Amino acid sequence: MSPDVWMLLSFLALLLVGVPVAFSLGLAGAVGIVSGLSPAMLATLGTNTYNSVAKYPLIAIPLFILTGLIFERAGVAGRLVRFAQALIGPRHGGLALVAVLVCMIMGGMSGSGPADAAAVAMVMLPSMTRAGYPKPFSATLIAASASTAILIPPSVALILYSIVVPGVDLRALFAAGLFPGILAGLALLLPALWLSRHYRWESPDAGERPPLGESFKQALPALFAPVLILGGLRSGLFTPTEAAVAAVAYGVVVGLFLTRELGWRELWHLFGEAAVISGVVMLIIALAGIFAWAGTMLGTFRELAEWIIGLSDNGTLLLLFIMLAVLAAGMVLDAISIYLIMMPILIPVMQHFGWNPVWFGILLAMNIAIGQFTPPVAVNLMVTTQVARIRLEQTIGWAVIFVFAMALALLLVAMFPDIALWLPRILGYNV
């Protein structure tokens, strides 16, 4: 067998036996180097791992992870829920609408689906259960809605995409993700409202409507966070990395002095938790550098790209094939691993067919978002089922409905690229 086949097979074998993705990438890259180049080339391992993480834009990833943790612990989700309930009031499907809206707003702070799912599930699940919603439905809806965090800026996945794909403006990606993120939220909301009214979950006469003025004042610091991040980026006041620093500083002020639900001791623990999560992410990126270098030197990625291009001259058919492959990958891998593994193969395909890289990045993100609540792995769903104390298998029926709904939103963005590209063009970004 050729060295590139050995490398790919060793990567798949390591994954199947349960080796973590980061180490599977690094070890498979080493196999490719030894079998196809020279054992002496193993001396490049240190350089490749360092070069993979020695990139200034990557600083934004641990900072936005810290931002999400701070806002999660600062009581922001509860205040947003109360404000949304004041706006909507008790009605059939009211709490389902609240859950989707709050997940989307929280996504504009954390950039992380699992963090979003955890924060909203802790607040919303007890209320939805008391109102008559089945726990499997509530857990699935929150998990699906939290997946919009990968689209609504700031998004950790889009930050990485802008680094992996040369020449892509991160600000354009952030702007391009906004309307598809809202469209995905609406796509989830429609079946949720229909199901709520069909099964008559949540009586319109049940519960009191919180006072609008007071709940708005309490939610104002949380509502201002996305304005600060996106407004700073649009005005040119912040670069994306500086926006992440500003978001952390603002979250600390909100948690310590405004909501006062965050103490100095807990803040110190959050720094440690963010460091651990960021360490895992950076380890994946670092060891993926070995895999990427070996694949480039051996010509593995070029051969795979040529094979994909040779499957059909029909760009639409190949795009559908790629989307299905990414969806399947999203069921078992996280967004960061998918980008690092698949983009070296997909970039030549994207260039061959002339697909807009910003639009293509949003399509990939929407696919990965669907994978975040699609069993068997479904990271968001794992979080919400743990909070709800139910088995993952109980959510499969509801998950199929929401997968279909978000797939329709994905299809619309694929058919009409201007859904993603209109806003960055209006804002003057290079797309």
Short mmCIF file of C-alpha atoms in Angstrom, two decimals:
data_model
loop_
_atom_site.label_atom_id
_atom_site.label_comp_id
_atom_site.label_asym_id
_atom_site.label_seq_id
_atom_site.Cartn_x
_atom_site.Cartn_y
_atom_site.Cartn_z
CA MET A 1 0.00 0.00 0.00
CA SER A 2 1.10 3.57 -0.63
CA PRO A 3 2.20 5.76 2.31
CA ASP A 4 -0.83 8.04 2.07
CA VAL A 5 -3.15 5.01 2.33
CA TRP A 6 -1.20 3.83 5.38
CA MET A 7 -1.64 7.29 6.92
CA LEU A 8 -5.40 7.43 6.32
CA LEU A 9 -6.00 3.86 7.45
CA SER A 10 -3.96 4.38 10.62
CA PHE A 11 -5.99 7.51 11.39
CA LEU A 12 -9.30 5.66 10.98
CA ALA A 13 -8.04 2.66 12.96
CA LEU A 14 -6.91 4.86 15.85
CA LEU A 15 -10.30 6.60 15.93
CA LEU A 16 -12.13 3.26 15.92
CA VAL A 17 -10.17 1.93 18.90
CA GLY A 18 -11.01 5.06 20.89
CA VAL A 19 -7.80 7.11 20.64
CA PRO A 20 -8.64 10.83 21.06
CA VAL A 21 -8.86 12.80 17.80
CA ALA A 22 -5.79 14.94 18.57
CA PHE A 23 -3.49 11.97 19.13
CA SER A 24 -5.01 10.06 16.20
CA LEU A 25 -4.09 12.96 13.92
CA GLY A 26 -0.56 13.27 15.28
CA LEU A 27 0.21 9.55 15.23
CA ALA A 28 -1.28 9.07 11.74
CA GLY A 29 0.84 11.97 10.50
CA ALA A 30 3.92 10.33 12.01
CA VAL A 31 3.03 7.05 10.23
CA GLY A 32 2.81 8.93 6.95
CA ILE A 33 6.18 10.59 7.54
CA VAL A 34 7.94 7.32 8.41
CA SER A 35 6.38 5.24 5.62
CA GLY A 36 6.46 7.83 2.84
CA LEU A 37 9.27 10.25 3.58
CA SER A 38 12.03 9.34 6.00
CA PRO A 39 12.28 8.55 9.71
CA ALA A 40 14.74 11.44 9.93
CA MET A 41 11.87 13.77 9.00
CA LEU A 42 10.31 13.07 12.41
CA ALA A 43 12.60 15.87 13.56
CA THR A 44 10.06 18.27 11.99
CA LEU A 45 7.32 17.27 14.46
CA GLY A 46 8.17 20.04 16.92
CA THR A 47 8.30 22.70 14.22
CA ASN A 48 5.00 21.60 12.69
CA THR A 49 3.14 21.55 15.99
CA TYR A 50 4.48 25.00 16.91
CA ASN A 51 3.69 26.52 13.50
CA SER A 52 0.11 25.22 13.75
CA VAL A 53 -0.68 27.22 16.89
CA ALA A 54 1.68 30.20 16.46
CA LYS A 55 -0.99 32.30 14.76
CA TYR A 56 -2.26 35.55 16.19
CA PRO A 57 -5.98 35.07 15.29
CA LEU A 58 -6.04 31.86 17.36
CA ILE A 59 -5.80 33.99 20.51
CA ALA A 60 -9.50 34.77 20.02
CA ILE A 61 -10.51 31.12 20.57
CA PRO A 62 -9.56 30.77 24.28
CA LEU A 63 -10.87 34.27 24.93
CA PHE A 64 -14.31 33.56 23.45
CA ILE A 65 -14.37 30.25 25.35
CA LEU A 66 -13.74 32.23 28.54
CA THR A 67 -16.44 34.73 27.53
CA GLY A 68 -18.99 31.95 27.17
CA LEU A 69 -18.11 30.48 30.57
CA ILE A 70 -18.33 33.88 32.27
CA PHE A 71 -21.72 34.73 30.80
CA GLU A 72 -22.97 31.22 31.57
CA ARG A 73 -22.11 31.65 35.29
CA ALA A 74 -23.09 35.32 35.55
CA GLY A 75 -26.84 34.65 35.59
CA VAL A 76 -27.30 36.10 32.10
CA ALA A 77 -29.44 33.22 30.78
CA GLY A 78 -31.99 33.56 33.58
CA ARG A 79 -32.42 37.29 32.95
CA LEU A 80 -32.80 36.74 29.21
CA VAL A 81 -35.44 34.07 29.84
CA ARG A 82 -37.38 36.39 32.12
CA PHE A 83 -37.27 39.21 29.55
CA ALA A 84 -38.36 36.88 26.73
CA GLN A 85 -41.25 35.61 28.87
CA ALA A 86 -42.30 39.20 29.52
CA LEU A 87 -42.34 39.86 25.78
CA ILE A 88 -44.16 36.68 24.76
CA GLY A 89 -46.34 35.87 27.76
CA PRO A 90 -47.94 32.50 28.58
CA ARG A 91 -49.38 30.79 25.49
CA HIS A 92 -49.18 27.45 23.70
CA GLY A 93 -45.55 27.19 22.60
CA GLY A 94 -44.51 30.31 24.49
CA LEU A 95 -41.67 28.67 26.42
CA ALA A 96 -40.49 26.90 23.25
CA LEU A 97 -40.23 30.30 21.58
CA VAL A 98 -38.38 31.66 24.63
CA ALA A 99 -35.91 28.75 24.53
CA VAL A 100 -35.05 29.31 20.87
CA LEU A 101 -34.66 33.09 21.25
CA VAL A 102 -32.51 32.83 24.36
CA CYS A 103 -30.26 30.20 22.73
CA MET A 104 -29.72 32.50 19.75
CA ILE A 105 -28.89 35.50 21.94
CA MET A 106 -26.57 33.43 24.13
CA GLY A 107 -24.91 32.18 20.94
CA GLY A 108 -24.02 35.79 20.22
CA MET A 109 -21.95 35.82 23.41
CA SER A 110 -20.37 32.39 23.75
CA GLY A 111 -19.74 31.18 20.19
CA SER A 112 -20.00 27.63 21.55
CA GLY A 113 -22.97 25.28 21.16
CA PRO A 114 -22.34 23.08 24.23
CA ALA A 115 -21.82 26.10 26.52
CA ASP A 116 -25.00 27.68 25.14
CA ALA A 117 -26.95 24.42 25.62
CA ALA A 118 -25.76 24.03 29.22
CA ALA A 119 -26.64 27.58 30.27
CA VAL A 120 -30.13 27.59 28.72
CA ALA A 121 -31.02 24.03 29.73
CA MET A 122 -30.31 24.74 33.40
CA VAL A 123 -32.79 27.63 33.35
CA MET A 124 -35.43 26.48 30.86
CA LEU A 125 -35.88 22.74 31.45
CA PRO A 126 -37.57 23.00 34.88
CA SER A 127 -40.02 25.66 33.60
CA MET A 128 -40.83 23.72 30.44
CA THR A 129 -41.36 20.49 32.38
CA ARG A 130 -43.78 22.22 34.78
CA ALA A 131 -45.68 23.63 31.76
CA GLY A 132 -46.24 20.12 30.36
CA TYR A 133 -43.48 19.82 27.75
CA PRO A 134 -41.97 16.31 27.61
CA LYS A 135 -38.35 16.35 28.77
CA PRO A 136 -37.04 14.65 25.59
CA PHE A 137 -38.69 17.35 23.44
CA SER A 138 -37.36 20.22 25.58
CA ALA A 139 -33.83 18.79 25.70
CA THR A 140 -33.78 18.28 21.93
CA LEU A 141 -35.17 21.74 21.15
CA ILE A 142 -32.58 23.45 23.37
CA ALA A 143 -29.75 21.33 21.92
CA ALA A 144 -30.84 22.15 18.37
CA SER A 145 -31.31 25.86 19.10
CA ALA A 146 -27.91 26.05 20.81
CA SER A 147 -26.29 24.74 17.62
CA THR A 148 -26.99 28.16 16.03
CA ALA A 149 -24.06 29.44 18.15
CA ILE A 150 -21.74 28.04 15.48
CA LEU A 151 -23.32 30.48 12.98
CA ILE A 152 -24.26 33.57 14.97
CA PRO A 153 -21.11 35.62 15.61
CA PRO A 154 -18.80 35.31 17.42
CA SER A 155 -18.25 31.69 16.38
CA VAL A 156 -15.19 29.69 17.41
CA ALA A 157 -15.64 27.42 14.38
CA LEU A 158 -15.71 30.36 11.95
CA ILE A 159 -12.57 31.78 13.55
CA LEU A 160 -10.78 28.53 12.78
CA TYR A 161 -12.20 28.40 9.24
CA SER A 162 -10.79 31.88 8.53
CA ILE A 163 -7.35 30.61 9.60
CA VAL A 164 -7.48 27.34 7.67
CA VAL A 165 -8.77 28.93 4.42
CA PRO A 166 -6.34 31.62 3.21
CA GLY A 167 -7.69 35.01 2.19
CA VAL A 168 -11.03 34.80 4.02
CA ASP A 169 -11.96 37.86 6.10
CA LEU A 170 -13.23 36.80 9.53
CA ARG A 171 -15.43 39.91 9.75
CA ALA A 172 -17.10 38.87 6.48
CA LEU A 173 -17.64 35.37 7.89
CA PHE A 174 -19.19 36.77 11.07
CA ALA A 175 -21.53 38.98 9.03
CA ALA A 176 -22.37 36.11 6.66
CA GLY A 177 -23.35 33.83 9.54
CA LEU A 178 -25.95 36.18 11.02
CA PHE A 179 -28.91 35.70 8.66
CA PRO A 180 -28.35 31.94 8.14
CA GLY A 181 -28.20 31.65 11.95
CA ILE A 182 -31.52 33.48 12.30
CA LEU A 183 -32.99 31.39 9.47
CA ALA A 184 -31.89 28.20 11.24
CA GLY A 185 -33.53 29.42 14.46
CA LEU A 186 -36.78 30.15 12.62
CA ALA A 187 -36.65 26.74 10.95
CA LEU A 188 -36.50 25.12 14.39
CA LEU A 189 -39.14 27.40 15.83
CA LEU A 190 -41.88 26.57 13.31
CA PRO A 191 -42.18 22.84 14.09
CA ALA A 192 -41.69 23.57 17.81
CA LEU A 193 -44.67 25.95 17.82
CA TRP A 194 -46.80 23.57 15.74
CA LEU A 195 -46.05 20.64 18.06
CA SER A 196 -46.71 22.76 21.15
CA ARG A 197 -50.11 23.83 19.89
CA HIS A 198 -50.96 20.37 18.50
CA TYR A 199 -50.29 18.69 21.86
CA ARG A 200 -51.53 21.76 23.79
CA TRP A 201 -48.38 22.06 25.88
CA GLU A 202 -48.37 25.09 28.18
CA SER A 203 -51.78 26.55 28.97
CA PRO A 204 -52.23 30.23 28.01
CA ASP A 205 -53.76 30.80 31.47
CA ALA A 206 -50.84 29.25 33.37
CA GLY A 207 -48.24 31.37 35.08
CA GLU A 208 -47.74 35.09 35.51
CA ARG A 209 -46.23 37.41 32.93
CA PRO A 210 -43.10 39.12 34.32
CA PRO A 211 -43.19 42.94 34.26
CA LEU A 212 -41.70 44.10 30.96
CA GLY A 213 -39.88 47.20 32.19
CA GLU A 214 -38.13 45.54 35.12
CA SER A 215 -37.14 42.43 33.13
CA PHE A 216 -35.78 44.60 30.31
CA LYS A 217 -33.56 46.52 32.75
CA GLN A 218 -32.24 43.26 34.18
CA ALA A 219 -31.59 41.82 30.70
CA LEU A 220 -30.02 44.99 29.27
CA PRO A 221 -26.39 44.10 30.18
CA ALA A 222 -26.79 40.74 28.42
CA LEU A 223 -28.48 42.28 25.38
CA PHE A 224 -25.65 44.79 25.05
CA ALA A 225 -22.94 42.10 24.77
CA PRO A 226 -23.60 41.17 21.09
CA VAL A 227 -23.91 44.88 20.29
CA LEU A 228 -20.49 45.52 21.84
CA ILE A 229 -18.82 42.66 19.94
CA LEU A 230 -20.42 43.18 16.53
CA GLY A 231 -20.55 46.96 16.78
CA GLY A 232 -16.87 47.10 17.70
CA LEU A 233 -15.98 44.90 14.73
CA ARG A 234 -18.12 46.89 12.28
CA SER A 235 -16.87 50.29 13.45
CA GLY A 236 -13.25 49.18 13.20
CA LEU A 237 -12.75 49.83 16.90
CA PHE A 238 -11.76 46.18 17.46
CA THR A 239 -10.06 43.49 15.47
CA PRO A 240 -11.72 40.07 16.06
CA THR A 241 -9.04 39.21 18.63
CA GLU A 242 -9.46 42.56 20.41
CA ALA A 243 -13.24 42.03 20.36
CA ALA A 244 -12.67 38.78 22.27
CA VAL A 245 -10.63 40.66 24.90
CA ALA A 246 -13.35 43.33 25.19
CA ALA A 247 -16.02 40.60 25.54
CA VAL A 248 -14.11 38.98 28.42
CA ALA A 249 -13.65 42.32 30.19
CA TYR A 250 -17.33 43.19 29.74
CA GLY A 251 -18.42 39.76 30.99
CA VAL A 252 -16.30 40.18 34.13
CA VAL A 253 -17.88 43.59 34.82
CA VAL A 254 -21.39 42.19 34.27
CA GLY A 255 -20.82 39.14 36.48
CA LEU A 256 -18.99 40.88 39.34
CA PHE A 257 -20.73 44.25 39.54
CA LEU A 258 -24.06 44.16 37.68
CA THR A 259 -25.64 40.73 38.20
CA ARG A 260 -23.31 40.04 41.18
CA GLU A 261 -23.69 36.30 40.65
CA LEU A 262 -19.98 35.84 39.98
CA GLY A 263 -17.35 36.07 42.72
CA TRP A 264 -13.60 36.56 42.47
CA ARG A 265 -12.94 32.99 43.61
CA GLU A 266 -15.34 31.57 41.01
CA LEU A 267 -13.81 33.81 38.35
CA TRP A 268 -10.42 32.32 39.13
CA HIS A 269 -11.87 28.82 38.67
CA LEU A 270 -13.38 29.90 35.33
CA PHE A 271 -9.93 30.97 34.14
CA GLY A 272 -8.71 27.46 34.94
CA GLU A 273 -11.70 25.81 33.25
CA ALA A 274 -11.23 27.95 30.13
CA ALA A 275 -7.53 27.05 30.10
CA VAL A 276 -8.33 23.33 30.18
CA ILE A 277 -10.91 23.57 27.37
CA SER A 278 -8.60 25.80 25.31
CA GLY A 279 -5.73 23.38 25.91
CA VAL A 280 -7.76 20.56 24.38
CA VAL A 281 -8.65 22.73 21.36
CA MET A 282 -5.06 23.89 20.86
CA LEU A 283 -3.76 20.34 21.22
CA ILE A 284 -6.05 19.23 18.39
CA ILE A 285 -4.86 22.14 16.23
CA ALA A 286 -1.18 21.50 17.06
CA LEU A 287 -1.21 17.76 16.32
CA ALA A 288 -3.37 18.27 13.25
CA GLY A 289 -0.44 20.30 11.93
CA ILE A 290 1.61 17.08 11.73
CA PHE A 291 -1.19 15.33 9.83
CA ALA A 292 -1.64 18.32 7.48
CA TRP A 293 2.11 18.60 6.75
CA ALA A 294 2.47 14.88 6.08
CA GLY A 295 -0.63 14.86 3.87
CA THR A 296 0.66 17.82 1.88
CA MET A 297 4.16 16.39 1.42
CA LEU A 298 2.80 12.97 0.38
CA GLY A 299 0.21 14.50 -1.96
CA THR A 300 -2.63 12.76 -0.10
CA PHE A 301 -4.93 15.79 0.00
CA ARG A 302 -4.30 16.62 -3.65
CA GLU A 303 -5.13 13.05 -4.72
CA LEU A 304 -8.31 12.99 -2.65
CA ALA A 305 -9.37 16.37 -4.05
CA GLU A 306 -8.75 15.15 -7.61
CA TRP A 307 -10.76 12.01 -6.86
CA ILE A 308 -13.71 14.08 -5.61
CA ILE A 309 -13.53 16.41 -8.63
CA GLY A 310 -13.41 13.37 -10.92
CA LEU A 311 -16.63 11.95 -9.48
CA SER A 312 -18.78 14.36 -11.49
CA ASP A 313 -18.66 17.52 -13.59
CA ASN A 314 -21.86 18.64 -11.88
CA GLY A 315 -20.87 21.08 -9.11
CA THR A 316 -24.33 20.93 -7.52
CA LEU A 317 -24.20 17.15 -7.24
CA LEU A 318 -20.71 17.25 -5.72
CA LEU A 319 -21.78 19.97 -3.28
CA LEU A 320 -24.61 17.71 -2.12
CA PHE A 321 -22.15 14.83 -1.71
CA ILE A 322 -19.78 17.02 0.33
CA MET A 323 -22.61 18.29 2.54
CA LEU A 324 -23.71 14.72 3.31
CA ALA A 325 -20.12 13.74 4.10
CA VAL A 326 -19.70 16.73 6.45
CA LEU A 327 -23.04 15.94 8.11
CA ALA A 328 -21.90 12.36 8.72
CA ALA A 329 -18.60 13.64 10.12
CA GLY A 330 -20.47 16.11 12.35
CA MET A 331 -22.29 13.21 14.01
CA VAL A 332 -19.03 11.82 15.41
CA LEU A 333 -16.47 14.66 15.39
CA ASP A 334 -16.35 18.22 16.71
CA ALA A 335 -16.27 21.26 14.42
CA ILE A 336 -12.58 21.98 14.95
CA SER A 337 -11.52 18.45 13.97
CA ILE A 338 -13.76 18.50 10.90
CA TYR A 339 -12.28 21.75 9.63
CA LEU A 340 -8.70 20.61 10.22
CA ILE A 341 -9.21 17.20 8.60
CA MET A 342 -11.47 18.08 5.67
CA MET A 343 -10.49 21.59 4.56
CA PRO A 344 -7.11 20.64 3.02
CA ILE A 345 -9.11 18.28 0.78
CA LEU A 346 -12.06 20.61 0.13
CA ILE A 347 -10.14 23.83 -0.65
CA PRO A 348 -8.99 22.58 -4.11
CA VAL A 349 -12.54 21.35 -4.83
CA MET A 350 -13.96 24.73 -3.79
CA GLN A 351 -11.48 26.55 -6.03
CA HIS A 352 -12.12 24.19 -8.98
CA PHE A 353 -15.85 24.92 -9.02
CA GLY A 354 -15.47 28.61 -8.11
CA TRP A 355 -17.56 28.41 -4.95
CA ASN A 356 -17.47 31.53 -2.80
CA PRO A 357 -15.31 30.62 0.24
CA VAL A 358 -17.43 32.69 2.66
CA TRP A 359 -20.68 31.08 1.47
CA PHE A 360 -19.06 27.63 1.48
CA GLY A 361 -17.81 28.19 5.04
CA ILE A 362 -21.34 29.03 6.20
CA LEU A 363 -22.72 25.88 4.52
CA LEU A 364 -20.11 23.78 6.32
CA ALA A 365 -20.96 25.49 9.62
CA MET A 366 -24.69 24.82 9.15
CA ASN A 367 -23.91 21.17 8.45
CA ILE A 368 -21.74 20.88 11.54
CA ALA A 369 -24.50 22.60 13.56
CA ILE A 370 -26.93 19.85 12.52
CA GLY A 371 -24.37 17.26 13.59
CA GLN A 372 -24.21 18.81 17.07
CA PHE A 373 -27.71 17.50 17.88
CA THR A 374 -27.76 14.39 15.68
CA PRO A 375 -27.08 11.07 17.48
CA PRO A 376 -24.96 9.02 18.07
CA VAL A 377 -22.50 11.60 19.45
CA ALA A 378 -24.50 14.89 19.39
CA VAL A 379 -22.43 16.98 21.83
CA ASN A 380 -25.21 19.51 22.48
CA LEU A 381 -27.75 16.77 23.06
CA MET A 382 -25.42 15.02 25.48
CA VAL A 383 -25.31 18.20 27.56
CA THR A 384 -29.08 18.77 27.64
CA THR A 385 -29.96 15.12 28.30
CA GLN A 386 -27.56 15.14 31.25
CA VAL A 387 -29.30 18.23 32.66
CA ALA A 388 -32.73 16.66 32.02
CA ARG A 389 -31.57 13.28 33.41
CA ILE A 390 -32.94 11.32 30.48
CA ARG A 391 -31.37 8.85 28.04
CA LEU A 392 -30.12 10.04 24.66
CA GLU A 393 -32.22 7.40 22.89
CA GLN A 394 -35.41 9.09 24.11
CA THR A 395 -34.67 12.17 22.00
CA ILE A 396 -34.11 10.49 18.62
CA GLY A 397 -37.66 10.97 17.34
CA TRP A 398 -37.68 14.69 18.15
CA ALA A 399 -34.13 15.08 16.80
CA VAL A 400 -35.21 13.77 13.38
CA ILE A 401 -37.86 16.51 13.14
CA PHE A 402 -35.40 19.29 13.96
CA VAL A 403 -32.68 17.83 11.71
CA PHE A 404 -35.13 17.93 8.82
CA ALA A 405 -36.15 21.52 9.68
CA MET A 406 -32.57 22.81 9.81
CA ALA A 407 -31.70 20.85 6.65
CA LEU A 408 -34.38 22.87 4.85
CA ALA A 409 -32.71 26.08 6.08
CA LEU A 410 -29.37 24.74 4.81
CA LEU A 411 -30.95 23.98 1.45
CA LEU A 412 -32.24 27.56 1.19
CA VAL A 413 -28.79 29.02 1.89
CA ALA A 414 -27.27 26.62 -0.67
CA MET A 415 -29.83 27.62 -3.32
CA PHE A 416 -29.73 31.35 -2.54
CA PRO A 417 -26.15 32.35 -1.56
CA ASP A 418 -27.23 35.97 -1.03
CA ILE A 419 -28.87 34.92 2.25
CA ALA A 420 -25.31 34.64 3.56
CA LEU A 421 -23.49 37.12 1.31
CA TRP A 422 -25.88 40.08 1.27
CA LEU A 423 -24.92 41.50 4.67
CA PRO A 424 -21.11 41.31 4.25
CA ARG A 425 -21.45 42.97 0.84
CA ILE A 426 -23.60 45.76 2.26
CA LEU A 427 -21.03 46.27 5.03
CA GLY A 428 -18.27 46.54 2.43
CA TYR A 429 -16.34 43.38 3.24
CA ASN A 430 -14.45 41.49 0.56
CA VAL A 431 -16.58 38.47 -0.44
#
